[in-house]
């Protein structure tokens, strides 16, 4: 905890109490399927995922993001694997309910903070609710 507190303090952040922002996130199963590696049209993918028990499918230019209830994650993943789909990633994650846009100096500080967390061997996962434009 001391290392994490130090990372926050050195980069202008504050560390709150354990679980103090949990209400801002939902725990969901997230399965990401690369569209280039899986040649399936959108309608078929959506139908297969929903029939497998998924809650929602987000269609992006380069991927499908399939959201599940955490308890249904393994069942949905197994159904998609059975149908021959490969995944870019598949895990139960904490997803933000809302995001905030970070720009300029704040974006730079956030990126440096995220790099410091990634470099720390004791930190396993980091979940955040900010967005930074590609141009930043």
PDB file of C-alpha atoms in Angstrom:
ATOM      1  CA  UNK A   1       0.000   0.000   0.000  1.00  0.00           C
ATOM      2  CA  UNK A   2       2.889   2.357   0.710  1.00  0.00           C
ATOM      3  CA  UNK A   3       4.164   2.097  -2.880  1.00  0.00           C
ATOM      4  CA  UNK A   4       0.712   2.782  -4.318  1.00  0.00           C
ATOM      5  CA  UNK A   5       0.206   5.768  -1.983  1.00  0.00           C
ATOM      6  CA  UNK A   6       3.619   7.089  -3.049  1.00  0.00           C
ATOM      7  CA  UNK A   7       2.710   6.801  -6.756  1.00  0.00           C
ATOM      8  CA  UNK A   8      -0.459   8.817  -6.140  1.00  0.00           C
ATOM      9  CA  UNK A   9       1.270  11.466  -4.011  1.00  0.00           C
ATOM     10  CA  UNK A  10       4.194  12.038  -6.404  1.00  0.00           C
ATOM     11  CA  UNK A  11       1.822  12.646  -9.318  1.00  0.00           C
ATOM     12  CA  UNK A  12      -0.745  14.902  -7.675  1.00  0.00           C
ATOM     13  CA  UNK A  13      -3.325  12.241  -6.856  1.00  0.00           C
ATOM     14  CA  UNK A  14      -5.029  11.146  -3.660  1.00  0.00           C
ATOM     15  CA  UNK A  15      -5.560   7.637  -2.401  1.00  0.00           C
ATOM     16  CA  UNK A  16      -8.957   7.100  -0.805  1.00  0.00           C
ATOM     17  CA  UNK A  17     -10.201   4.419   1.530  1.00  0.00           C
ATOM     18  CA  UNK A  18     -10.583   0.877   0.241  1.00  0.00           C
ATOM     19  CA  UNK A  19     -13.724   0.613  -1.917  1.00  0.00           C
ATOM     20  CA  UNK A  20     -14.561   4.333  -1.791  1.00  0.00           C
ATOM     21  CA  UNK A  21     -15.144   4.577  -5.571  1.00  0.00           C
ATOM     22  CA  UNK A  22     -16.519   1.072  -6.159  1.00  0.00           C
ATOM     23  CA  UNK A  23     -20.006   2.538  -6.699  1.00  0.00           C
ATOM     24  CA  UNK A  24     -18.678   4.183  -9.881  1.00  0.00           C
ATOM     25  CA  UNK A  25     -17.855   0.844 -11.526  1.00  0.00           C
ATOM     26  CA  UNK A  26     -19.776  -2.296 -12.514  1.00  0.00           C
ATOM     27  CA  UNK A  27     -18.182  -5.720 -12.467  1.00  0.00           C
ATOM     28  CA  UNK A  28     -18.744  -7.346 -15.867  1.00  0.00           C
ATOM     29  CA  UNK A  29     -17.319 -10.129 -17.935  1.00  0.00           C
ATOM     30  CA  UNK A  30     -15.610  -8.595 -20.978  1.00  0.00           C
ATOM     31  CA  UNK A  31     -14.781 -10.716 -24.011  1.00  0.00           C
ATOM     32  CA  UNK A  32     -13.008  -8.951 -26.883  1.00  0.00           C
ATOM     33  CA  UNK A  33     -13.060 -10.578 -30.311  1.00  0.00           C
ATOM     34  CA  UNK A  34     -10.816  -9.153 -33.055  1.00  0.00           C
ATOM     35  CA  UNK A  35     -12.871  -8.641 -36.212  1.00  0.00           C
ATOM     36  CA  UNK A  36      -9.900  -9.366 -38.509  1.00  0.00           C
ATOM     37  CA  UNK A  37      -9.256 -12.775 -36.948  1.00  0.00           C
ATOM     38  CA  UNK A  38     -12.936 -13.781 -36.860  1.00  0.00           C
ATOM     39  CA  UNK A  39     -14.715 -13.213 -40.159  1.00  0.00           C
ATOM     40  CA  UNK A  40     -18.289 -12.927 -38.901  1.00  0.00           C
ATOM     41  CA  UNK A  41     -20.835 -10.265 -39.775  1.00  0.00           C
ATOM     42  CA  UNK A  42     -22.232  -8.043 -37.010  1.00  0.00           C
ATOM     43  CA  UNK A  43     -25.728  -9.543 -36.935  1.00  0.00           C
ATOM     44  CA  UNK A  44     -24.411 -13.101 -36.588  1.00  0.00           C
ATOM     45  CA  UNK A  45     -21.976 -12.117 -33.830  1.00  0.00           C
ATOM     46  CA  UNK A  46     -24.648 -10.253 -31.881  1.00  0.00           C
ATOM     47  CA  UNK A  47     -27.117 -13.126 -32.223  1.00  0.00           C
ATOM     48  CA  UNK A  48     -24.529 -15.768 -31.190  1.00  0.00           C
ATOM     49  CA  UNK A  49     -23.387 -13.760 -28.162  1.00  0.00           C
ATOM     50  CA  UNK A  50     -26.896 -12.965 -26.937  1.00  0.00           C
ATOM     51  CA  UNK A  51     -28.042 -16.554 -27.437  1.00  0.00           C
ATOM     52  CA  UNK A  52     -24.982 -17.644 -25.434  1.00  0.00           C
ATOM     53  CA  UNK A  53     -26.115 -15.500 -22.485  1.00  0.00           C
ATOM     54  CA  UNK A  54     -24.339 -12.173 -23.088  1.00  0.00           C
ATOM     55  CA  UNK A  55     -25.922  -8.961 -21.783  1.00  0.00           C
ATOM     56  CA  UNK A  56     -24.698  -6.684 -24.561  1.00  0.00           C
ATOM     57  CA  UNK A  57     -22.438  -6.522 -27.603  1.00  0.00           C
ATOM     58  CA  UNK A  58     -20.556  -3.349 -28.490  1.00  0.00           C
ATOM     59  CA  UNK A  59     -19.505  -3.211 -32.134  1.00  0.00           C
ATOM     60  CA  UNK A  60     -16.283  -1.297 -32.810  1.00  0.00           C
ATOM     61  CA  UNK A  61     -14.417  -0.784 -36.073  1.00  0.00           C
ATOM     62  CA  UNK A  62     -11.820  -3.429 -35.192  1.00  0.00           C
ATOM     63  CA  UNK A  63     -13.471  -5.574 -32.498  1.00  0.00           C
ATOM     64  CA  UNK A  64     -16.580  -6.855 -30.790  1.00  0.00           C
ATOM     65  CA  UNK A  65     -16.834  -6.279 -27.033  1.00  0.00           C
ATOM     66  CA  UNK A  66     -19.162  -8.782 -25.416  1.00  0.00           C
ATOM     67  CA  UNK A  67     -20.403  -7.906 -21.919  1.00  0.00           C
ATOM     68  CA  UNK A  68     -21.688 -10.556 -19.525  1.00  0.00           C
ATOM     69  CA  UNK A  69     -22.842 -10.897 -15.964  1.00  0.00           C
ATOM     70  CA  UNK A  70     -19.782 -12.104 -13.976  1.00  0.00           C
ATOM     71  CA  UNK A  71     -21.577 -15.334 -13.053  1.00  0.00           C
ATOM     72  CA  UNK A  72     -22.352 -16.033 -16.723  1.00  0.00           C
ATOM     73  CA  UNK A  73     -18.866 -15.170 -18.011  1.00  0.00           C
ATOM     74  CA  UNK A  74     -17.484 -18.716 -18.250  1.00  0.00           C
ATOM     75  CA  UNK A  75     -20.668 -20.037 -19.864  1.00  0.00           C
ATOM     76  CA  UNK A  76     -20.702 -17.310 -22.542  1.00  0.00           C
ATOM     77  CA  UNK A  77     -16.957 -17.676 -23.145  1.00  0.00           C
ATOM     78  CA  UNK A  78     -17.311 -21.439 -23.459  1.00  0.00           C
ATOM     79  CA  UNK A  79     -20.205 -21.128 -25.910  1.00  0.00           C
ATOM     80  CA  UNK A  80     -18.203 -18.750 -28.125  1.00  0.00           C
ATOM     81  CA  UNK A  81     -15.112 -20.977 -27.941  1.00  0.00           C
ATOM     82  CA  UNK A  82     -17.281 -23.952 -28.906  1.00  0.00           C
ATOM     83  CA  UNK A  83     -18.434 -21.973 -31.968  1.00  0.00           C
ATOM     84  CA  UNK A  84     -14.778 -21.459 -32.968  1.00  0.00           C
ATOM     85  CA  UNK A  85     -14.158 -17.872 -31.886  1.00  0.00           C
ATOM     86  CA  UNK A  86     -10.776 -16.725 -30.587  1.00  0.00           C
ATOM     87  CA  UNK A  87     -10.417 -13.842 -28.134  1.00  0.00           C
ATOM     88  CA  UNK A  88      -8.076 -10.870 -27.953  1.00  0.00           C
ATOM     89  CA  UNK A  89      -8.875 -10.823 -24.240  1.00  0.00           C
ATOM     90  CA  UNK A  90     -11.413 -12.342 -21.908  1.00  0.00           C
ATOM     91  CA  UNK A  91     -11.712 -11.495 -18.199  1.00  0.00           C
ATOM     92  CA  UNK A  92     -14.035 -10.242 -15.507  1.00  0.00           C
ATOM     93  CA  UNK A  93     -13.267  -6.527 -15.166  1.00  0.00           C
ATOM     94  CA  UNK A  94     -14.489  -3.422 -13.361  1.00  0.00           C
ATOM     95  CA  UNK A  95     -15.953  -1.113 -16.024  1.00  0.00           C
ATOM     96  CA  UNK A  96     -16.726   2.554 -15.328  1.00  0.00           C
ATOM     97  CA  UNK A  97     -20.359   3.653 -15.377  1.00  0.00           C
ATOM     98  CA  UNK A  98     -19.293   7.097 -16.629  1.00  0.00           C
ATOM     99  CA  UNK A  99     -16.036   8.457 -17.985  1.00  0.00           C
ATOM    100  CA  UNK A 100     -14.397  11.846 -17.756  1.00  0.00           C
ATOM    101  CA  UNK A 101     -12.245  13.443 -20.423  1.00  0.00           C
ATOM    102  CA  UNK A 102      -8.666  14.281 -19.451  1.00  0.00           C
ATOM    103  CA  UNK A 103      -6.764  16.888 -21.443  1.00  0.00           C
ATOM    104  CA  UNK A 104      -3.465  18.733 -21.402  1.00  0.00           C
ATOM    105  CA  UNK A 105      -1.433  18.607 -18.202  1.00  0.00           C
ATOM    106  CA  UNK A 106      -3.993  16.386 -16.447  1.00  0.00           C
ATOM    107  CA  UNK A 107      -3.799  13.817 -19.256  1.00  0.00           C
ATOM    108  CA  UNK A 108      -0.011  13.810 -19.047  1.00  0.00           C
ATOM    109  CA  UNK A 109      -0.089  13.305 -15.255  1.00  0.00           C
ATOM    110  CA  UNK A 110      -2.606  10.473 -15.586  1.00  0.00           C
ATOM    111  CA  UNK A 111      -0.541   8.670 -18.227  1.00  0.00           C
ATOM    112  CA  UNK A 112       2.603   8.948 -16.088  1.00  0.00           C
ATOM    113  CA  UNK A 113       0.670   7.647 -13.085  1.00  0.00           C
ATOM    114  CA  UNK A 114      -0.668   4.689 -15.079  1.00  0.00           C
ATOM    115  CA  UNK A 115       2.877   3.900 -16.293  1.00  0.00           C
ATOM    116  CA  UNK A 116       4.115   3.943 -12.688  1.00  0.00           C
ATOM    117  CA  UNK A 117       1.356   1.528 -11.629  1.00  0.00           C
ATOM    118  CA  UNK A 118       2.191  -0.806 -14.527  1.00  0.00           C
ATOM    119  CA  UNK A 119       5.881  -0.760 -13.577  1.00  0.00           C
ATOM    120  CA  UNK A 120       5.117  -1.676  -9.950  1.00  0.00           C
ATOM    121  CA  UNK A 121       5.348  -5.454  -9.527  1.00  0.00           C
ATOM    122  CA  UNK A 122       2.828  -5.449  -6.646  1.00  0.00           C
ATOM    123  CA  UNK A 123       0.039  -3.877  -8.748  1.00  0.00           C
ATOM    124  CA  UNK A 124      -1.988  -6.497 -10.590  1.00  0.00           C
ATOM    125  CA  UNK A 125      -4.829  -4.487 -12.176  1.00  0.00           C
ATOM    126  CA  UNK A 126      -5.746  -0.833 -12.545  1.00  0.00           C
ATOM    127  CA  UNK A 127      -9.260   0.305 -13.405  1.00  0.00           C
ATOM    128  CA  UNK A 128      -9.883   3.935 -14.351  1.00  0.00           C
ATOM    129  CA  UNK A 129     -12.731   6.107 -15.601  1.00  0.00           C
ATOM    130  CA  UNK A 130     -10.888   8.632 -17.772  1.00  0.00           C
ATOM    131  CA  UNK A 131     -10.653   9.046 -21.529  1.00  0.00           C
ATOM    132  CA  UNK A 132      -7.796  10.683 -23.399  1.00  0.00           C
ATOM    133  CA  UNK A 133      -8.016  11.608 -27.087  1.00  0.00           C
ATOM    134  CA  UNK A 134      -5.571   9.852 -29.412  1.00  0.00           C
ATOM    135  CA  UNK A 135      -4.157  13.295 -30.331  1.00  0.00           C
ATOM    136  CA  UNK A 136      -3.158  13.955 -26.696  1.00  0.00           C
TER     137      UNK A 136
END
